[in-house]
CSV table of N, CA and C in Angstrom, one decimal:
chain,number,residue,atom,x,y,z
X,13,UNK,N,-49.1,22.9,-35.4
X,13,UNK,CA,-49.2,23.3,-36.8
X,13,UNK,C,-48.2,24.4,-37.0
X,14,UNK,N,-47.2,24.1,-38.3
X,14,UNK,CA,-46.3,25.2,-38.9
X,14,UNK,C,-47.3,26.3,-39.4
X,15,UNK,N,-46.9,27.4,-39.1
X,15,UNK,CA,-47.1,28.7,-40.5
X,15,UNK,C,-46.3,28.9,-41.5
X,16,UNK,N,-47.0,28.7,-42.2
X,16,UNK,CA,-46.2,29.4,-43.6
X,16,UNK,C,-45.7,30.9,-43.1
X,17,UNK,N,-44.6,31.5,-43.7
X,17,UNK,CA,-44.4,32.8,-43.3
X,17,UNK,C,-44.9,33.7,-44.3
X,18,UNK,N,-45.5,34.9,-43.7
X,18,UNK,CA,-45.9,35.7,-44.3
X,18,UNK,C,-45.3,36.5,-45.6
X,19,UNK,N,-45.9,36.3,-46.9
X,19,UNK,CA,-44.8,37.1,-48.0
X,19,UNK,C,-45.0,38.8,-47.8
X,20,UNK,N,-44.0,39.7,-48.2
X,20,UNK,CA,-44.4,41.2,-47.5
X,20,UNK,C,-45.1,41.5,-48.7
X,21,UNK,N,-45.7,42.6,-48.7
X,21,UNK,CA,-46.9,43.3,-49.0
X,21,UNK,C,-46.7,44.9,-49.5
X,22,UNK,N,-46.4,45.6,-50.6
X,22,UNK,CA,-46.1,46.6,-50.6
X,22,UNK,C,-47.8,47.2,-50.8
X,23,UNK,N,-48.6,48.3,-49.8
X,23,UNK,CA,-49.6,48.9,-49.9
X,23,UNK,C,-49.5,50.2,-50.3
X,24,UNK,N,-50.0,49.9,-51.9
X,24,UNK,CA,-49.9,51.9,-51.9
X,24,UNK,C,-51.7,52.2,-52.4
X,25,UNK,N,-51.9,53.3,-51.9
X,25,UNK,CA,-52.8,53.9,-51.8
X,25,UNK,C,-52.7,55.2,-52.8
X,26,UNK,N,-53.6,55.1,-53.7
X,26,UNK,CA,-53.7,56.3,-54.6
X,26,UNK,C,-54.8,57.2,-54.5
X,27,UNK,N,-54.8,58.3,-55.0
X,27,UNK,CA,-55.9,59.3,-55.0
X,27,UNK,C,-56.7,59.1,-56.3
X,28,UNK,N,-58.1,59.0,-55.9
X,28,UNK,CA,-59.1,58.7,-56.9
X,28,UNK,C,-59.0,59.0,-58.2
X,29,UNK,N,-58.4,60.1,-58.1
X,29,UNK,CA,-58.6,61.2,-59.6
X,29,UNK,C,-56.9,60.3,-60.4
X,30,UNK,N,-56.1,59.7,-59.8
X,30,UNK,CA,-54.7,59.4,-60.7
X,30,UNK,C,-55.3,58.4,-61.3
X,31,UNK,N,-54.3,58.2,-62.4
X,31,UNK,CA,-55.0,57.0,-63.9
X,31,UNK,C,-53.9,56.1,-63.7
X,32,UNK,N,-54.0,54.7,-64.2
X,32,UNK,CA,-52.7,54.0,-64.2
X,32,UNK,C,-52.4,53.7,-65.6
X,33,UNK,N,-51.6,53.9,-65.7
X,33,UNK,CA,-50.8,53.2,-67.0
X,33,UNK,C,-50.6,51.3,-67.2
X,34,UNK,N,-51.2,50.7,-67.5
X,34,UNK,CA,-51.3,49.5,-67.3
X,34,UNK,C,-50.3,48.6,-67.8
X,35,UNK,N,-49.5,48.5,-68.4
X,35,UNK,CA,-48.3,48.0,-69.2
X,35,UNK,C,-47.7,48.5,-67.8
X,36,UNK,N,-47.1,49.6,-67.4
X,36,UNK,CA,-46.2,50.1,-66.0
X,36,UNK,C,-46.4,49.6,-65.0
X,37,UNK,N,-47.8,49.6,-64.7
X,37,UNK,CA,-48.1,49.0,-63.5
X,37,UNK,C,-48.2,47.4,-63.4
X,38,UNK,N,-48.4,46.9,-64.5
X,38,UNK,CA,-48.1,45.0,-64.4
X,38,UNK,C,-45.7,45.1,-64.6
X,39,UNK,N,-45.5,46.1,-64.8
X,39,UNK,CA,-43.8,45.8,-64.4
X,39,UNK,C,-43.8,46.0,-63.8
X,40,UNK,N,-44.1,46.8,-62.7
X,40,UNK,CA,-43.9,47.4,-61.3
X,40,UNK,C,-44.4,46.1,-60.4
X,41,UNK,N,-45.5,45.5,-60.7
X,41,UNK,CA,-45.9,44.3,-60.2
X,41,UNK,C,-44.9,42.8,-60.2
X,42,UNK,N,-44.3,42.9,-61.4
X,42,UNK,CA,-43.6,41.9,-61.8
X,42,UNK,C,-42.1,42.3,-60.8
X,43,UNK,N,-41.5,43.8,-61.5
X,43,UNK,CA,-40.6,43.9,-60.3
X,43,UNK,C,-40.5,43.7,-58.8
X,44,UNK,N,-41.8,44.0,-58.1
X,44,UNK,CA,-41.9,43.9,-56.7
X,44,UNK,C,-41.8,42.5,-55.9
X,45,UNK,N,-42.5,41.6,-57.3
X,45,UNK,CA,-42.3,39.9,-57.2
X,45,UNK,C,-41.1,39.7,-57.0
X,46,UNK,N,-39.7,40.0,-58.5
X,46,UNK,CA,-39.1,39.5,-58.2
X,46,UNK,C,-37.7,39.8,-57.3
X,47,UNK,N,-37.6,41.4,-57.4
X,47,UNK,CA,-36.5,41.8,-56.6
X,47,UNK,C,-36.7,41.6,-55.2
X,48,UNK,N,-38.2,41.4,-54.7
X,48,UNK,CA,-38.5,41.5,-53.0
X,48,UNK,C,-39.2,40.3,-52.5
X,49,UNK,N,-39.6,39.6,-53.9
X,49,UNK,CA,-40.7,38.3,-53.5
X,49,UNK,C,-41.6,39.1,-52.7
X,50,UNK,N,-42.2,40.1,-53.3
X,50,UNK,CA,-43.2,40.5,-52.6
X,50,UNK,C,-44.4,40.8,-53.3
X,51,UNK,N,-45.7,40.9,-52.8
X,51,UNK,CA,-46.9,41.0,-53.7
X,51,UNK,C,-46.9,42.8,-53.4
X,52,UNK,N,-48.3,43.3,-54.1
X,52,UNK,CA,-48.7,44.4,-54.7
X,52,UNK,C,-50.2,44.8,-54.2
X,53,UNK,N,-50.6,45.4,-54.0
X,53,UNK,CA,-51.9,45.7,-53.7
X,53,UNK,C,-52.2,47.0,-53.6
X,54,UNK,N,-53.2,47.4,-54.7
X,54,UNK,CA,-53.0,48.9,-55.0
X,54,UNK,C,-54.5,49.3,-55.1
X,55,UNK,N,-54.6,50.5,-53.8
X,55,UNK,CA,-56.4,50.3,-53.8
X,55,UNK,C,-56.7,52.3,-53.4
X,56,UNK,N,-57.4,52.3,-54.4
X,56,UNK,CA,-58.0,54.0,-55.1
X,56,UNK,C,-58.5,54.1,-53.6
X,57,UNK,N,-58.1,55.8,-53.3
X,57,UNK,CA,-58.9,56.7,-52.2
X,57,UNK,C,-59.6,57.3,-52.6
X,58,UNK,N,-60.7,57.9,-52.0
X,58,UNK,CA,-62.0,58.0,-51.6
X,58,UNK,C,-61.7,59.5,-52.4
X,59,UNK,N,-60.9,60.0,-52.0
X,59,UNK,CA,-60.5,61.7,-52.1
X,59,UNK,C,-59.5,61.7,-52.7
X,60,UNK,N,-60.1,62.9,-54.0
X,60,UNK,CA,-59.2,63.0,-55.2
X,60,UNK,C,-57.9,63.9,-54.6
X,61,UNK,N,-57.7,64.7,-53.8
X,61,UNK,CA,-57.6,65.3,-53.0
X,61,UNK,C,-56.3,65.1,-52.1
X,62,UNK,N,-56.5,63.7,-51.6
X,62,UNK,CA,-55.5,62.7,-50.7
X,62,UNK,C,-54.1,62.7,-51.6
X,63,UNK,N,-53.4,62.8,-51.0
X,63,UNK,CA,-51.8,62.3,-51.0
X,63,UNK,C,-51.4,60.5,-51.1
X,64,UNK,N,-50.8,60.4,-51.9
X,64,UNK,CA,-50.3,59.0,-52.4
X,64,UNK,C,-49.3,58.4,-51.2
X,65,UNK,N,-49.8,56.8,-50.5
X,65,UNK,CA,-49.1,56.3,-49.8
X,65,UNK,C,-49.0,55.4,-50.1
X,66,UNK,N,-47.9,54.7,-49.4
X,66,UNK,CA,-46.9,53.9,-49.8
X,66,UNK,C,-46.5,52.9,-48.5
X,67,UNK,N,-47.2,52.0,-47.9
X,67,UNK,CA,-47.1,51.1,-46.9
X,67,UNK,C,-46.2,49.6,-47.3
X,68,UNK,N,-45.4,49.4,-46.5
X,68,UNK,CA,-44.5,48.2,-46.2
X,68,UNK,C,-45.1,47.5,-45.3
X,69,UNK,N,-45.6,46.4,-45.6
X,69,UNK,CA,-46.4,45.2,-44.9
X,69,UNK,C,-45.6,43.7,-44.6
X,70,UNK,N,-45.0,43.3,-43.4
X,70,UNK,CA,-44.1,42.0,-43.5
X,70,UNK,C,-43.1,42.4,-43.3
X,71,UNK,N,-42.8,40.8,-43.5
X,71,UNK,CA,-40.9,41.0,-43.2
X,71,UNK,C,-40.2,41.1,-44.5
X,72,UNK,N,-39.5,42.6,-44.9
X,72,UNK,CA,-38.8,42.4,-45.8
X,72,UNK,C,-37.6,41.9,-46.1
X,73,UNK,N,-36.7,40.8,-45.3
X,73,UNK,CA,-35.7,40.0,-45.4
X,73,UNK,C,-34.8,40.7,-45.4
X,74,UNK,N,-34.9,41.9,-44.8
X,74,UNK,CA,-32.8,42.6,-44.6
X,74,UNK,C,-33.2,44.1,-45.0
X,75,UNK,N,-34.1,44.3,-46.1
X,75,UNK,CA,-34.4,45.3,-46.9
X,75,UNK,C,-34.8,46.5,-46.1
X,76,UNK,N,-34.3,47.3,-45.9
X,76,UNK,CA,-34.9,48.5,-45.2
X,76,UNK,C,-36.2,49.4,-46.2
X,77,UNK,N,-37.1,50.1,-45.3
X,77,UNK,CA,-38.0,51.0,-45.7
X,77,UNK,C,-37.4,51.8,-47.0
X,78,UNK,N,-36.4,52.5,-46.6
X,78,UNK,CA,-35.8,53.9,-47.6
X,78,UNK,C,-35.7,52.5,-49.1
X,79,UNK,N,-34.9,51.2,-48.9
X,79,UNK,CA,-34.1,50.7,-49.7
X,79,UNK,C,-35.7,50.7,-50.5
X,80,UNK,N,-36.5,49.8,-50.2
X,80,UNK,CA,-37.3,50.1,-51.2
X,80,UNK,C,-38.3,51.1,-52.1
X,81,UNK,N,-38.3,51.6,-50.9
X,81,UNK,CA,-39.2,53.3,-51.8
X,81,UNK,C,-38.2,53.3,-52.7
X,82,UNK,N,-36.7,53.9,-52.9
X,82,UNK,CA,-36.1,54.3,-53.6
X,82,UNK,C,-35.8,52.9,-55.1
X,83,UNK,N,-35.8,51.8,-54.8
X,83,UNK,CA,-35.9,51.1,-55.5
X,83,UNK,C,-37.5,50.8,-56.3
X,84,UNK,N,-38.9,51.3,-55.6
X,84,UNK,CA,-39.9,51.8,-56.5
X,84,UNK,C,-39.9,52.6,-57.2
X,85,UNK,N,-39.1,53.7,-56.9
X,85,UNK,CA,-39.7,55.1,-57.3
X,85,UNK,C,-39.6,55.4,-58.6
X,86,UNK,N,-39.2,54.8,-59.3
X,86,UNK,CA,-39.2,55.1,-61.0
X,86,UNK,C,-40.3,54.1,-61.3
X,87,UNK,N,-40.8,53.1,-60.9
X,87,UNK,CA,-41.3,52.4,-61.8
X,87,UNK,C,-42.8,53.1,-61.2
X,88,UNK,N,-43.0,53.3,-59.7
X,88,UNK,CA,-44.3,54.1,-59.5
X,88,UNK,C,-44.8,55.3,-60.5
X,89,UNK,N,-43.6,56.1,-60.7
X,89,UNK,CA,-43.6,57.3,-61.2
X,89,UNK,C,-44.0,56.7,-63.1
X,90,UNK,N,-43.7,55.8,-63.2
X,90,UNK,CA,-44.5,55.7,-64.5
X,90,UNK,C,-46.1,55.4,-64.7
X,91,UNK,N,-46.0,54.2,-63.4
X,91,UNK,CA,-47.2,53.3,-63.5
X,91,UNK,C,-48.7,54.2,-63.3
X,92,UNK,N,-48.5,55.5,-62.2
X,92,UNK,CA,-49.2,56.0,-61.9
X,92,UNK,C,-49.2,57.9,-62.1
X,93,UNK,N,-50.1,58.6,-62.3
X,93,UNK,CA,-50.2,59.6,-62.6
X,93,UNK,C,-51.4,60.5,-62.4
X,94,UNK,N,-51.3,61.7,-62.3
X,94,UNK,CA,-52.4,62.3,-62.0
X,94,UNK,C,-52.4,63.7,-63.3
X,95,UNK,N,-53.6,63.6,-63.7
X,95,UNK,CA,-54.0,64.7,-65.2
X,95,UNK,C,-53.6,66.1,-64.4
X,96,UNK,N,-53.8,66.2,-63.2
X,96,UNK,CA,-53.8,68.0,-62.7
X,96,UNK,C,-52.4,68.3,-62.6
């Protein structure tokens, strides 16, 4: 039996207390689709407290680590935010 290959996965992890802007965060979704064909999965920590991460899951087809942080980082910096 073939495997389908795995699509990559950008995992970011937020701290409890940040709010999402929801309009930002469905572009940030939509961009991650289509510049990287990659999916999104964005899941609140426990501790308001915690530091925001940012995990690369898969194979990103050439793309290095840096290339895409740097190609999130405006649209994160909208999508997500913290009141303090």
């Amino acid at each position: 039996m073939t495997e389908l290959p795995a699509r990559p996965l950008v995992l970011l992890l937020i701290p409890a207390d940040w709010q999402v802007e929801e309009q930002a965060s469905c572009e940030l979704q939509q961009f991650v689709r289509d510049e990287y064909g990659a999916g999104l999965w964005v899941k609140p920590l426990d501790d308001p407290a915690a530091r925001s991460r940012l995990r690369l899951i898969g194979n990103w087809n050439g793309w290095s680590a840096s290339e895409v942080q740097q190609g999130l980082a405006v649209h994160l910096a909208s999508a997500f935010f913290s009141l303090g």
